[in-house]
Amino acid sequence: MKKTIHISNQGATLDTSRRNFLKLGGIGIAMAGLTMVGCNDGDGFNFMDDTVFDLGQGDVGVLNYAYALEQLEADFYTKVVNNFYTGISSNEKEIFTDLYHHEVIHRDFFKAAISGATSHVLPKLEFQYPNVNFNDRSSVLATAKALEDTGVAAYNAAGKYITNPAYLVIAGKIVSVEARHASAIRNLINPGSADFSGDDVIDANGLDVAKEPKDIVMAAGGFIKTRFTWKERGIS
């Protein structure tokens, strides 16, 4: 993915290619959003009560679920780039800025895609970061690592619930970008290591870990202030 894998004299070339991949990848996702309309599930959804939003059924529910996670990542990186931690290097600034732009693109893409398919769109969520010190490098990187790993695992498990092939292709493209985000963050934490494919994110079969929605919400729920439900997938 992006930057900072220092391999002999190839470093500059790798840095440039990763930078270009991130920027072009984000543009591609944004353009794809223009064609994602027409969900097969219509507006078939339920509500727990009048104040708590339910993500919905079928593809609508999956898209709203992904939208919730992208809102969280975009909000986190917005806070990071608006107040970079003390002592941050120019290289790290550029990486975080690229990640910020990507997550904002992903967030806005899902909002546009869902809006084009149904009126049942997850509202803007509120977030909290009670244990994150945005002025501390270790705290920011640890949180970024957790969020990126969680996002990849979420997409990996959610794919089987998508029935529209077009949505599945787009989800595959986005999770590919998210995996590169995770790799970049792990490389910042431990440069030049093989942590990008560590045992904590790769299973015994050599595949990326996949986590069900209920497990993802347990992992990320501490950051999300706005309550929502997804009865179809057992989330409340």
PDB file of C-alpha atoms in Angstrom, residues 56-172:
ATOM      1  CA  GLY A  56     -32.378  -2.543   7.367  1.00  0.00           C
ATOM      2  CA  GLN A  57     -32.618  -5.854   5.558  1.00  0.00           C
ATOM      3  CA  GLY A  58     -30.639  -7.478   2.754  1.00  0.00           C
ATOM      4  CA  ASP A  59     -28.208  -5.382   0.745  1.00  0.00           C
ATOM      5  CA  VAL A  60     -29.550  -2.164   2.264  1.00  0.00           C
ATOM      6  CA  GLY A  61     -28.543  -3.371   5.709  1.00  0.00           C
ATOM      7  CA  VAL A  62     -25.076  -4.411   4.557  1.00  0.00           C
ATOM      8  CA  LEU A  63     -24.464  -1.079   2.840  1.00  0.00           C
ATOM      9  CA  ASN A  64     -25.614   0.873   5.892  1.00  0.00           C
ATOM     10  CA  TYR A  65     -23.343  -1.309   8.042  1.00  0.00           C
ATOM     11  CA  ALA A  66     -20.353  -0.490   5.831  1.00  0.00           C
ATOM     12  CA  TYR A  67     -21.385   3.172   5.846  1.00  0.00           C
ATOM     13  CA  ALA A  68     -21.315   3.197   9.667  1.00  0.00           C
ATOM     14  CA  LEU A  69     -17.760   1.847   9.705  1.00  0.00           C
ATOM     15  CA  GLU A  70     -16.590   4.288   7.029  1.00  0.00           C
ATOM     16  CA  GLN A  71     -18.105   7.169   8.982  1.00  0.00           C
ATOM     17  CA  LEU A  72     -16.059   6.088  11.991  1.00  0.00           C
ATOM     18  CA  GLU A  73     -12.786   5.828  10.072  1.00  0.00           C
ATOM     19  CA  ALA A  74     -13.355   9.139   8.304  1.00  0.00           C
ATOM     20  CA  ASP A  75     -14.116  10.860  11.600  1.00  0.00           C
ATOM     21  CA  PHE A  76     -11.006   9.409  13.240  1.00  0.00           C
ATOM     22  CA  TYR A  77      -8.625  10.451  10.466  1.00  0.00           C
ATOM     23  CA  THR A  78     -10.251  13.894  10.292  1.00  0.00           C
ATOM     24  CA  LYS A  79      -9.279  14.403  13.925  1.00  0.00           C
ATOM     25  CA  VAL A  80      -5.768  13.098  13.257  1.00  0.00           C
ATOM     26  CA  VAL A  81      -5.027  15.434  10.333  1.00  0.00           C
ATOM     27  CA  ASN A  82      -6.651  18.456  11.977  1.00  0.00           C
ATOM     28  CA  ASN A  83      -4.243  18.202  14.906  1.00  0.00           C
ATOM     29  CA  PHE A  84      -1.188  16.091  14.076  1.00  0.00           C
ATOM     30  CA  TYR A  85       0.527  14.608  17.074  1.00  0.00           C
ATOM     31  CA  THR A  86       3.729  16.171  18.359  1.00  0.00           C
ATOM     32  CA  GLY A  87       6.863  15.175  16.505  1.00  0.00           C
ATOM     33  CA  ILE A  88       5.096  13.651  13.517  1.00  0.00           C
ATOM     34  CA  SER A  89       7.352  13.236  10.484  1.00  0.00           C
ATOM     35  CA  SER A  90       6.539  14.575   7.023  1.00  0.00           C
ATOM     36  CA  ASN A  91       6.265  10.975   5.822  1.00  0.00           C
ATOM     37  CA  GLU A  92       3.676  10.139   8.456  1.00  0.00           C
ATOM     38  CA  LYS A  93       1.769  13.344   7.737  1.00  0.00           C
ATOM     39  CA  GLU A  94       1.498  12.352   4.099  1.00  0.00           C
ATOM     40  CA  ILE A  95       0.349   8.830   4.945  1.00  0.00           C
ATOM     41  CA  PHE A  96      -2.324  10.025   7.356  1.00  0.00           C
ATOM     42  CA  THR A  97      -3.476  12.672   4.894  1.00  0.00           C
ATOM     43  CA  ASP A  98      -3.879  10.040   2.169  1.00  0.00           C
ATOM     44  CA  LEU A  99      -5.778   7.752   4.543  1.00  0.00           C
ATOM     45  CA  TYR A 100      -8.013  10.658   5.527  1.00  0.00           C
ATOM     46  CA  HIS A 101      -8.869  11.397   1.894  1.00  0.00           C
ATOM     47  CA  HIS A 102      -9.604   7.741   1.194  1.00  0.00           C
ATOM     48  CA  GLU A 103     -11.894   7.274   4.149  1.00  0.00           C
ATOM     49  CA  VAL A 104     -13.813  10.446   3.343  1.00  0.00           C
ATOM     50  CA  ILE A 105     -14.243   9.160  -0.225  1.00  0.00           C
ATOM     51  CA  HIS A 106     -15.440   5.793   1.077  1.00  0.00           C
ATOM     52  CA  ARG A 107     -17.877   7.466   3.481  1.00  0.00           C
ATOM     53  CA  ASP A 108     -19.324   9.773   0.847  1.00  0.00           C
ATOM     54  CA  PHE A 109     -19.459   6.936  -1.669  1.00  0.00           C
ATOM     55  CA  PHE A 110     -21.656   4.809   0.578  1.00  0.00           C
ATOM     56  CA  LYS A 111     -23.943   7.708   1.386  1.00  0.00           C
ATOM     57  CA  ALA A 112     -24.444   8.406  -2.332  1.00  0.00           C
ATOM     58  CA  ALA A 113     -24.847   4.718  -3.193  1.00  0.00           C
ATOM     59  CA  ILE A 114     -27.455   4.064  -0.520  1.00  0.00           C
ATOM     60  CA  SER A 115     -29.297   7.301  -1.309  1.00  0.00           C
ATOM     61  CA  GLY A 116     -29.506   6.221  -4.945  1.00  0.00           C
ATOM     62  CA  ALA A 117     -31.055   2.902  -3.958  1.00  0.00           C
ATOM     63  CA  THR A 118     -33.386   3.715  -1.061  1.00  0.00           C
ATOM     64  CA  SER A 119     -34.559   6.455   1.269  1.00  0.00           C
ATOM     65  CA  HIS A 120     -33.408   4.362   4.227  1.00  0.00           C
ATOM     66  CA  VAL A 121     -29.974   5.909   4.766  1.00  0.00           C
ATOM     67  CA  LEU A 122     -28.061   5.729   8.037  1.00  0.00           C
ATOM     68  CA  PRO A 123     -27.883   9.237   9.516  1.00  0.00           C
ATOM     69  CA  LYS A 124     -24.655  10.966  10.468  1.00  0.00           C
ATOM     70  CA  LEU A 125     -23.268   9.249  13.539  1.00  0.00           C
ATOM     71  CA  GLU A 126     -21.550  10.765  16.559  1.00  0.00           C
ATOM     72  CA  PHE A 127     -18.302   9.282  17.871  1.00  0.00           C
ATOM     73  CA  GLN A 128     -16.161   9.376  20.981  1.00  0.00           C
ATOM     74  CA  TYR A 129     -12.542   8.465  21.703  1.00  0.00           C
ATOM     75  CA  PRO A 130     -12.293   8.230  25.499  1.00  0.00           C
ATOM     76  CA  ASN A 131      -9.003   6.303  25.542  1.00  0.00           C
ATOM     77  CA  VAL A 132      -7.259   7.971  22.600  1.00  0.00           C
ATOM     78  CA  ASN A 133      -4.654  10.694  23.026  1.00  0.00           C
ATOM     79  CA  PHE A 134      -4.515  12.389  19.637  1.00  0.00           C
ATOM     80  CA  ASN A 135      -1.299  14.158  20.618  1.00  0.00           C
ATOM     81  CA  ASP A 136       0.503  10.860  21.229  1.00  0.00           C
ATOM     82  CA  ARG A 137       1.959   8.883  18.320  1.00  0.00           C
ATOM     83  CA  SER A 138       1.588   5.465  19.934  1.00  0.00           C
ATOM     84  CA  SER A 139      -2.030   6.103  20.873  1.00  0.00           C
ATOM     85  CA  VAL A 140      -2.965   7.317  17.385  1.00  0.00           C
ATOM     86  CA  LEU A 141      -1.190   4.458  15.611  1.00  0.00           C
ATOM     87  CA  ALA A 142      -2.655   1.828  17.921  1.00  0.00           C
ATOM     88  CA  THR A 143      -6.148   3.172  17.308  1.00  0.00           C
ATOM     89  CA  ALA A 144      -5.592   3.391  13.558  1.00  0.00           C
ATOM     90  CA  LYS A 145      -4.355  -0.203  13.559  1.00  0.00           C
ATOM     91  CA  ALA A 146      -7.407  -1.394  15.465  1.00  0.00           C
ATOM     92  CA  LEU A 147      -9.819   0.473  13.197  1.00  0.00           C
ATOM     93  CA  GLU A 148      -8.196  -0.673   9.946  1.00  0.00           C
ATOM     94  CA  ASP A 149      -7.932  -4.307  11.064  1.00  0.00           C
ATOM     95  CA  THR A 150     -11.543  -4.210  12.212  1.00  0.00           C
ATOM     96  CA  GLY A 151     -12.673  -2.698   8.915  1.00  0.00           C
ATOM     97  CA  VAL A 152     -10.956  -5.371   6.828  1.00  0.00           C
ATOM     98  CA  ALA A 153     -12.377  -8.179   8.975  1.00  0.00           C
ATOM     99  CA  ALA A 154     -15.839  -6.619   8.714  1.00  0.00           C
ATOM    100  CA  TYR A 155     -15.805  -6.480   4.910  1.00  0.00           C
ATOM    101  CA  ASN A 156     -14.432 -10.018   4.711  1.00  0.00           C
ATOM    102  CA  ALA A 157     -17.376 -11.424   6.647  1.00  0.00           C
ATOM    103  CA  ALA A 158     -20.074  -9.142   5.233  1.00  0.00           C
ATOM    104  CA  GLY A 159     -19.388 -10.081   1.619  1.00  0.00           C
ATOM    105  CA  LYS A 160     -21.374 -13.310   1.861  1.00  0.00           C
ATOM    106  CA  TYR A 161     -24.488 -11.341   2.784  1.00  0.00           C
ATOM    107  CA  ILE A 162     -24.434  -9.225  -0.388  1.00  0.00           C
ATOM    108  CA  THR A 163     -26.718 -10.473  -3.160  1.00  0.00           C
ATOM    109  CA  ASN A 164     -26.165  -7.775  -5.789  1.00  0.00           C
ATOM    110  CA  PRO A 165     -23.007  -8.710  -7.772  1.00  0.00           C
ATOM    111  CA  ALA A 166     -22.232  -5.044  -8.501  1.00  0.00           C
ATOM    112  CA  TYR A 167     -22.171  -4.248  -4.787  1.00  0.00           C
ATOM    113  CA  LEU A 168     -19.987  -7.264  -4.104  1.00  0.00           C
ATOM    114  CA  VAL A 169     -17.412  -6.087  -6.666  1.00  0.00           C
ATOM    115  CA  ILE A 170     -17.303  -2.623  -5.124  1.00  0.00           C
ATOM    116  CA  ALA A 171     -16.980  -4.056  -1.608  1.00  0.00           C
ATOM    117  CA  GLY A 172     -14.070  -6.164  -2.838  1.00  0.00           C
TER     118      GLY A 172
END
